[in-house]
Amino acid sequence: MVEGKSRIVLALGGNALQANPKDTSAEAQIKTAAETAKSIVDLIEAGHEVIVAHGNGPQVGQIVGTYEAAHQVNNGMPIMPFPECGAMSQGYIGYHLQQAIRQELVNRKIQKSVATIVTQVLVDENDPAFSNPTKPVGSFFSEEEAKKLQAEKGYTMKEDAGRGWRRVVASPIPVDVVEAPIVSTLVEAGHVVITVGGGGVPVINKNGALEGIPAVIDKDFASGKIAEILDADFLFILTAVEKVAINFNTPEQKELREVSIPDLEKYIEEGHFAPGSMLPKVKAAMKFVQSKPGRRALITSLDKAKEGIMGQTGTVVVE
C-alpha cells in the first residue's frame, strides 16, 4: 500500500496506551507504550516520516476525578479547569510514549529524537456542539452536588444511566492546530513528534488571544486535521479491530477491505457505525481522503499496522 518514503500521521486508540482498561496505573501504561512503540518504529525503520497522535479519555478522566474528589473532601478546594487537565494528560502520556519510542529506536540503532508538543487546537466558538454538550467527564455526583456545581461553576450536569450525575462538555470540530508550524519544523528536521494528544487542548480566538475552553475534541478528527496541515500522504487510524465491518456483530457481518467515500456515505446513512466508536474514525478518514487528491486513510489494529502498511490487511478508504 505505502510505496517509498511517505509522511504518515498515526492516530493511536486507547488500546495503544492501556491494554487492560481496568488497570489505569502508570506502570501498566508504560508497559503498553513499550509494545506500541515497536509498531511505530517499524514504520520509521522502513523510512517513513511518522507523526504520532493519541487519545486521552481514561487519563484525563482520572485527572479531573482526582481534583473533583479533593473538592468534595476538602471544603470546596478549587477544581482544576478542564483545559489544564487536558494539557496535563498530553504531558504525561507524551512522556510515556516518547520514552518508549526513543528506547525502541536505540534498540534498533536508529538515531532520531522524539518530542511531545503540548498542542492547542482552534475551534469555532459558534460550533453547534456548544449548544448540546454530550461528552461526560470526571466523577459521579449526587443530584444535590450536581445542582450546586451547576449553580457555582456554570457546569452542564446530566444524569448518567442511573449511576449518578456527571459533567458533560461539548465536542467541537477542529478548525486549526496552533502549534502546527512547530510540528512541521521538527518533522522536516527528521524528528519524531507526538502531537494533538487527546485531540489537543481546545481554544477559541478572542481578539487575537487564545482562550482554553472546557470541551473534548475527537482525537481522530484532530489527527486528520494535523495530517491535512502537514500534507501527510496517509492517515493511519489504529484501533481495536483489524478491519471496519458493516452489520457488525451479526451473522451478516462483512469486513471492508477497500471502500470508497460514496459507499461509506451509504453505510453511514444505513447506521452501520456506532456513534461513539467507529463512526468518528470513519468520518475522520473520509474527511482526510477528501481534503486532497491522492490521499488515503487506513483503519486497522495496532498489532496489524505493519501488515496494513504493506497492503495486506486493514480497511483502506479511497475516493
XYZ file of C-alpha atoms in Angstrom:
319
model
C 0.000 0.000 0.000
C 2.705 2.526 1.023
C 5.386 2.928 -1.610
C 8.699 4.669 -0.962
C 9.099 7.253 1.775
C 5.781 8.631 2.974
C 4.594 11.045 5.642
C 2.189 9.229 7.957
C 0.065 10.503 10.831
C -0.715 7.704 13.299
C -3.823 8.135 15.437
C -3.437 5.736 18.366
C -6.560 4.332 20.014
C -6.982 3.658 23.725
C -5.662 0.098 23.414
C -2.285 1.552 22.396
C -1.957 3.032 25.884
C -3.962 0.750 28.147
C -4.107 -2.915 27.171
C -6.343 -3.623 30.175
C -8.981 -0.902 30.656
C -9.310 -1.896 34.321
C -5.632 -1.227 35.005
C -5.125 2.508 34.592
C -1.843 2.694 36.512
C 1.209 4.497 35.167
C 3.140 1.224 35.308
C 0.621 -0.512 33.059
C 0.648 2.375 30.585
C 4.462 2.362 30.421
C 4.408 -1.360 29.640
C 1.772 -0.966 26.926
C 3.581 2.041 25.434
C 6.716 -0.110 25.053
C 4.745 -2.581 22.919
C 3.091 0.233 20.968
C 6.492 1.739 20.200
C 7.509 -1.381 18.285
C 4.773 -0.842 15.680
C 5.625 2.853 15.415
C 9.342 2.213 14.953
C 8.565 -0.441 12.316
C 7.340 2.444 10.152
C 10.295 4.655 10.982
C 12.715 1.822 10.230
C 11.059 1.415 6.817
C 11.986 5.024 6.047
C 8.693 6.815 6.666
C 8.165 10.128 8.446
C 5.869 9.450 11.383
C 3.791 11.894 13.410
C 2.032 10.363 16.428
C -1.361 11.385 17.820
C -3.275 9.673 20.631
C -6.405 9.669 22.746
C -6.629 10.564 26.439
C -10.143 9.593 27.555
C -9.405 7.492 30.654
C -6.349 9.542 31.620
C -7.977 12.970 31.566
C -10.958 11.453 33.377
C -8.630 10.324 36.154
C -7.095 13.787 36.458
C -10.470 15.533 36.534
C -11.831 12.964 39.001
C -8.888 13.463 41.368
C -9.497 17.199 41.573
C -13.266 16.715 41.908
C -12.749 14.252 44.775
C -10.465 16.749 46.511
C -13.134 19.408 46.005
C -15.727 17.258 47.759
C -13.465 16.251 50.653
C -11.563 19.478 51.314
C -14.304 22.036 51.767
C -14.660 23.187 48.204
C -10.992 23.071 47.185
C -10.832 24.632 43.670
C -11.299 22.203 40.792
C -8.567 22.359 38.141
C -10.006 23.876 34.918
C -10.687 21.285 32.244
C -8.274 22.714 29.608
C -5.430 22.432 32.135
C -6.404 18.810 32.835
C -6.181 18.122 29.105
C -2.729 19.696 28.962
C -1.609 17.556 31.931
C -2.770 14.390 30.178
C -0.912 15.386 26.992
C 2.256 15.846 29.016
C 2.323 12.570 30.879
C 1.026 10.389 28.028
C 3.509 12.055 25.692
C 6.282 11.411 28.201
C 5.474 7.694 28.317
C 5.274 7.438 24.528
C 8.432 9.410 23.812
C 10.386 7.368 26.360
C 9.134 4.124 24.793
C 9.711 5.233 21.178
C 13.182 6.549 21.993
C 14.169 3.282 23.664
C 12.932 1.239 20.705
C 14.900 3.492 18.346
C 18.009 2.992 20.483
C 17.440 -0.783 20.480
C 17.453 -0.732 16.683
C 20.380 1.700 16.480
C 18.274 4.389 14.789
C 19.404 7.913 15.628
C 16.323 10.101 15.977
C 15.000 12.426 18.651
C 11.425 12.226 19.949
C 9.461 15.206 21.278
C 5.980 15.826 22.656
C 4.277 19.117 21.802
C 1.538 20.248 24.178
C -0.851 21.186 21.410
C -3.697 23.692 21.275
C -6.413 23.153 18.682
C -8.515 26.057 17.496
C -12.293 25.587 17.411
C -15.166 27.865 16.415
C -16.919 29.314 19.467
C -20.137 29.200 17.413
C -19.794 25.466 16.709
C -23.281 23.949 17.223
C -21.750 21.348 19.565
C -21.589 24.012 22.294
C -25.381 24.216 22.392
C -25.610 20.461 23.053
C -22.787 19.180 25.304
C -22.632 15.379 25.171
C -19.207 14.193 26.409
C -19.231 13.061 30.073
C -16.058 13.851 32.031
C -14.890 13.251 35.585
C -16.640 11.893 38.665
C -20.200 10.939 39.539
C -22.136 13.245 41.867
C -25.423 13.150 43.729
C -28.218 15.268 42.276
C -27.746 17.795 45.088
C -23.993 18.075 44.471
C -24.553 18.311 40.730
C -27.026 21.182 41.068
C -24.640 23.000 43.397
C -21.793 22.672 40.875
C -24.130 23.781 38.120
C -25.026 26.910 40.093
C -21.499 27.687 41.336
C -19.415 26.757 38.311
C -21.866 27.030 35.429
C -21.291 23.367 34.506
C -23.760 21.374 32.454
C -24.601 18.314 34.563
C -26.573 15.301 33.340
C -27.821 12.112 34.940
C -25.835 9.124 33.646
C -27.766 5.834 33.326
C -28.803 5.698 36.980
C -25.193 5.848 38.197
C -25.268 9.487 39.293
C -24.738 12.898 37.744
C -21.718 13.901 35.683
C -20.436 16.988 33.988
C -20.795 17.000 30.195
C -18.861 19.148 27.736
C -19.082 19.878 24.021
C -17.162 18.085 21.262
C -16.495 20.736 18.573
C -14.836 20.154 15.198
C -11.169 21.255 14.937
C -10.517 24.288 12.730
C -6.730 24.645 13.009
C -3.740 23.433 15.030
C -1.948 26.316 16.730
C 1.443 24.617 17.050
C 1.396 23.125 13.531
C 4.354 25.279 12.335
C 6.490 23.959 15.211
C 5.436 20.371 14.478
C 6.231 20.880 10.795
C 9.692 22.275 11.562
C 10.537 19.298 13.774
C 9.229 16.758 11.253
C 11.159 18.404 8.406
C 14.298 18.169 10.568
C 13.811 14.410 10.878
C 12.464 14.209 14.429
C 9.549 12.084 15.658
C 6.748 14.274 17.025
C 3.854 13.423 19.350
C 1.087 15.989 18.937
C -2.676 16.724 19.289
C -2.793 14.384 22.294
C -6.379 13.694 23.297
C -7.496 15.830 20.357
C -5.491 18.787 21.662
C -6.472 21.468 24.178
C -9.480 23.265 22.642
C -9.030 27.037 22.338
C -11.024 29.885 20.827
C -9.634 33.123 19.407
C -10.705 36.149 21.438
C -9.425 39.243 19.632
C -6.086 37.598 18.955
C -5.754 35.947 22.372
C -6.215 32.187 22.731
C -8.604 31.098 25.456
C -8.800 27.489 26.635
C -12.335 26.155 26.875
C -13.901 23.107 28.550
C -14.502 20.777 25.606
C -13.282 17.493 24.122
C -12.051 17.313 20.524
C -12.268 13.870 18.965
C -8.675 12.687 18.541
C -9.399 11.138 15.127
C -10.682 14.459 13.755
C -7.708 16.284 15.311
C -5.344 13.694 13.801
C -6.955 14.221 10.413
C -6.600 17.999 10.758
C -2.872 17.872 11.580
C -2.422 15.350 8.745
C -4.058 17.825 6.333
C -1.937 20.740 7.554
C 1.327 18.767 7.356
C 0.400 17.495 3.880
C 0.669 13.884 5.017
C 0.291 11.110 2.484
C -1.545 8.776 4.848
C -3.708 8.909 7.946
C -3.499 5.662 9.896
C -6.237 5.232 12.498
C -5.173 2.402 14.775
C -7.934 0.874 16.855
C -9.031 -2.421 18.432
C -10.220 -4.160 15.241
C -8.336 -5.269 12.144
C -10.943 -4.064 9.653
C -14.050 -1.910 9.605
C -17.213 -4.006 9.255
C -20.828 -3.482 8.292
C -23.592 -5.415 10.069
C -21.122 -5.649 12.963
C -21.697 -8.489 15.455
C -24.447 -10.093 13.353
C -24.454 -13.221 11.171
C -24.312 -10.851 8.157
C -21.119 -9.131 9.333
C -18.899 -8.184 6.393
C -15.387 -6.765 6.726
C -14.389 -3.975 4.366
C -11.008 -4.221 2.632
C -11.071 -1.168 0.349
C -14.018 1.186 0.456
C -14.892 4.377 -1.403
C -16.332 7.606 0.011
C -19.753 7.093 -1.685
C -20.049 3.589 -0.224
C -19.133 4.836 3.246
C -21.709 7.615 2.977
C -24.311 4.969 2.190
C -23.220 2.793 5.127
C -23.350 5.781 7.486
C -26.876 6.595 6.334
C -27.845 2.973 6.986
C -26.457 3.236 10.544
C -23.683 0.647 10.351
C -21.142 2.512 12.527
C -21.557 3.215 16.253
C -21.548 6.971 17.041
C -19.133 6.771 19.973
C -16.846 4.191 18.420
C -16.301 3.534 14.708
C -18.316 6.424 13.257
C -15.844 9.226 14.135
C -12.953 7.123 12.813
C -14.736 6.574 9.501
C -15.721 10.248 9.215
C -12.178 11.420 10.024
C -10.757 9.041 7.407
C -13.255 10.293 4.817
C -12.524 13.952 5.563
C -8.778 13.423 5.175
C -9.130 11.498 1.903
C -11.413 14.206 0.503
C -9.028 17.022 1.515
C -6.625 16.449 -1.405
C -6.484 14.056 -4.385
C -4.283 11.025 -3.832
C -4.549 10.911 -0.043
C -5.518 7.654 1.616
C -6.534 6.531 5.074
C -6.145 3.151 6.740
C -8.150 1.855 9.690
C -6.719 -1.227 11.357
C -5.484 -2.628 14.662
C -2.218 -1.587 16.244
C -0.709 -5.060 16.035
C -1.521 -5.216 12.308
C -0.081 -1.806 11.437
C 2.965 -3.244 9.655
C 0.832 -5.594 7.540
C -1.565 -2.729 6.848
C 1.252 -0.594 5.519
C 2.209 -3.395 3.165
C -1.359 -3.608 1.883
C -2.031 -6.994 3.448
C -4.841 -6.065 5.847
C -6.926 -3.230 7.270
C -9.626 -1.087 5.705
C -8.340 1.391 3.124
C -10.502 4.459 2.464
C -10.209 5.831 -1.066
C -12.014 8.473 -3.131
